[in-house]
Amino acid sequence: MAEAEESPGDPGTASPRPLMRDLKAVGKKFMHVLYPRKSNTLLRDWDLWGPLILCVTLALMLQRDSVDSEKDGGPQFAEVFVIVWFGAVTITLNSKLLGGNISFFQSLCVLGYCILPLTVAMLICRLVLLADPGPVNFMVRLFVVIVMFAWSIVASTAFLADSQPPNRRALAVYPVFLFYFVISWMILTFTPQ
Amino acid sequence: MAAVDDLQFEEFGNAATSLAANPDATTVNIEDPGETPKHQPGPPRGSGREEDDELLGNDDSDKTELLAGQKKSSPFWTFEYYQTFFDVDTYQVFDRIKGSLLPIPGKNFVRLYIRSNPDLYGMCPFWICATLVFAIAISGNLSNFLIHLGEKTYHYVPEFRKVSIAATIIYAYAWLVPLALWGFLMWRNSKVMNIVSYSFLEIVCVYGYSLFIYIPTAILWIIPQKAVRWILVMIALGISGSVLSMTFWPAVREDNRRVALATIVTIVLLHMLLSVGCLAYFFDAPEMDHLPTTTATLNQTVAAAKSS
């Protein structure tokens, strides 16, 4: 991914980029998502490692861990993966076609990183599901998912809304809302065997 | 021949004086919207040119915009070509949605809302259909869950296959039916001189917005009462059917009476088929599923009574 990094690095050195620096960059972006402020760091130094990690984690946790898949109703790994990436690409295309001044990969980067709250929600839901099922269980999960969903929306609109002219902001934000809503729904309806 | 050459020379001269750019390119660009109007094969309407001028004038109309003239005539493989389709503001989308929800006789939806900016392509077909797909899938799941709530034997599965099936059905309907309708109208147009003729994108647009009413309908279909569901079907069909009929009536009015009526009836029938089909496939019927459970519990109590 060396050629994909556009952040100021060592100009023209032959040594490979140290792994720690990339990890630190990813971690810094995670913090930016968790505490969304209007900063440009996420936009400037875009990378797709973070979204990839998040998407793979989410898809692994969401897929049916079932060898016996006759009652297989949930999404497979590939389906989750496709939904996330296809959804992100579609939203980016929509935002660009509406005249936004954000580049393609920057937008993908932002959308991917803002899945972080929902991945955390998935982790919490899996832990909660280890307890006995019941309405209380469901209420807790519902509450967690709603909070994380709101967090994702706030984080992503903090970055994306500025790139649109004000009379089209709602048109660009609504697909983001739909995207995270669908992912939240998949998380909420996850039932282990 | 000499006369033609003179005419061409004069055009050349006008182009050079008024546009002051590469003459050959500009003459080609000027002729392009007339000869190959986007998605409008058939006789180019005279109003098409006025729409082009109107759109060019709506921008920050300097001479530079008019000089460039590229806005409407980018080749279709560039990004800017598709960007012209998304040239719409939030309030315009809301206006069009409202217009689809409240059909008023005499006000043609297309003429009123879309004709002023016919290049609407982004919001209505794609995002309304996407929302509808997920609304139907999620509501279907929810309603099945609620219906089978008390049963011990029912294991809830989020039926993910249904999302892809729903997506295929809805997108096929939203694109193939307008295609067929447009083809049919074009064919009739060649036989009978109609006053009103719609482009393919406008028909897609009308269909997209008419599907909007099904989003709240799908959400309300969660209520597991058969009577409520059928009433909702009727209401939604009434509203969107009337919007579609009023839109397409002027297009077929001039035609043979029977053909016109058949067209309108077919449109409404296809719409009804879509809604009834979605209801039947995605939403379990509430009463039918309670019967096996009551017999099951009855057997259980009988068996328990026998064993005790």
mmCIF file of N, CA and C in Angstrom, chain B residues 45 108 110-111 115 185 189 193-198 247 250-254:
data_model
loop_
_atom_site.group_PDB
_atom_site.id
_atom_site.type_symbol
_atom_site.label_atom_id
_atom_site.label_comp_id
_atom_site.label_asym_id
_atom_site.label_seq_id
_atom_site.Cartn_x
_atom_site.Cartn_y
_atom_site.Cartn_z
ATOM 1 N N ARG B 45 -37.930 16.906 -30.455
ATOM 2 C CA ARG B 45 -38.966 17.893 -30.255
ATOM 3 C C ARG B 45 -38.385 19.281 -30.351
ATOM 4 N N ASN B 108 -50.568 17.714 -14.403
ATOM 5 C CA ASN B 108 -49.733 16.617 -14.864
ATOM 6 C C ASN B 108 -48.425 16.624 -14.097
ATOM 7 N N VAL B 110 -45.639 15.148 -14.569
ATOM 8 C CA VAL B 110 -44.424 15.329 -15.338
ATOM 9 C C VAL B 110 -44.291 16.754 -15.796
ATOM 10 N N ARG B 111 -45.394 17.284 -16.284
ATOM 11 C CA ARG B 111 -45.277 18.618 -16.844
ATOM 12 C C ARG B 111 -44.963 19.634 -15.770
ATOM 13 N N ARG B 115 -40.747 18.439 -16.027
ATOM 14 C CA ARG B 115 -40.452 19.026 -17.313
ATOM 15 C C ARG B 115 -39.499 20.199 -17.158
ATOM 16 N N LEU B 185 -45.166 3.517 -26.215
ATOM 17 C CA LEU B 185 -45.605 4.873 -26.551
ATOM 18 C C LEU B 185 -44.920 5.378 -27.807
ATOM 19 N N ASN B 189 -46.664 6.464 -31.083
ATOM 20 C CA ASN B 189 -46.359 7.816 -31.514
ATOM 21 C C ASN B 189 -46.084 7.873 -33.006
ATOM 22 N N MET B 193 -50.260 10.917 -34.293
ATOM 23 C CA MET B 193 -49.550 12.118 -33.866
ATOM 24 C C MET B 193 -50.032 12.516 -32.476
ATOM 25 N N ASN B 194 -49.205 12.305 -31.495
ATOM 26 C CA ASN B 194 -49.583 12.701 -30.141
ATOM 27 C C ASN B 194 -49.014 14.060 -29.809
ATOM 28 N N ILE B 195 -49.702 14.731 -28.948
ATOM 29 C CA ILE B 195 -49.207 16.030 -28.530
ATOM 30 C C ILE B 195 -48.092 15.852 -27.511
ATOM 31 N N VAL B 196 -48.323 14.931 -26.613
ATOM 32 C CA VAL B 196 -47.388 14.765 -25.508
ATOM 33 C C VAL B 196 -46.611 13.476 -25.714
ATOM 34 N N SER B 197 -45.327 13.558 -25.582
ATOM 35 C CA SER B 197 -44.551 12.319 -25.608
ATOM 36 C C SER B 197 -43.451 12.434 -24.563
ATOM 37 N N TYR B 198 -43.211 11.353 -23.898
ATOM 38 C CA TYR B 198 -42.276 11.378 -22.787
ATOM 39 C C TYR B 198 -40.985 10.694 -23.156
ATOM 40 N N THR B 247 -50.810 10.791 -15.365
ATOM 41 C CA THR B 247 -49.623 11.178 -16.104
ATOM 42 C C THR B 247 -49.684 10.671 -17.528
ATOM 43 N N PRO B 250 -52.688 11.842 -20.983
ATOM 44 C CA PRO B 250 -52.500 12.725 -22.138
ATOM 45 C C PRO B 250 -51.684 12.103 -23.255
ATOM 46 N N ALA B 251 -50.870 11.113 -22.893
ATOM 47 C CA ALA B 251 -50.033 10.531 -23.935
ATOM 48 C C ALA B 251 -50.821 9.604 -24.842
ATOM 49 N N VAL B 252 -51.889 9.037 -24.294
ATOM 50 C CA VAL B 252 -52.620 8.074 -25.115
ATOM 51 C C VAL B 252 -54.003 8.573 -25.483
ATOM 52 N N ARG B 253 -54.282 9.809 -25.060
ATOM 53 C CA ARG B 253 -55.639 10.301 -25.238
ATOM 54 C C ARG B 253 -56.024 10.375 -26.691
ATOM 55 N N GLU B 254 -55.045 10.738 -27.523
ATOM 56 C CA GLU B 254 -55.361 10.959 -28.926
ATOM 57 C C GLU B 254 -55.582 9.669 -29.666
#
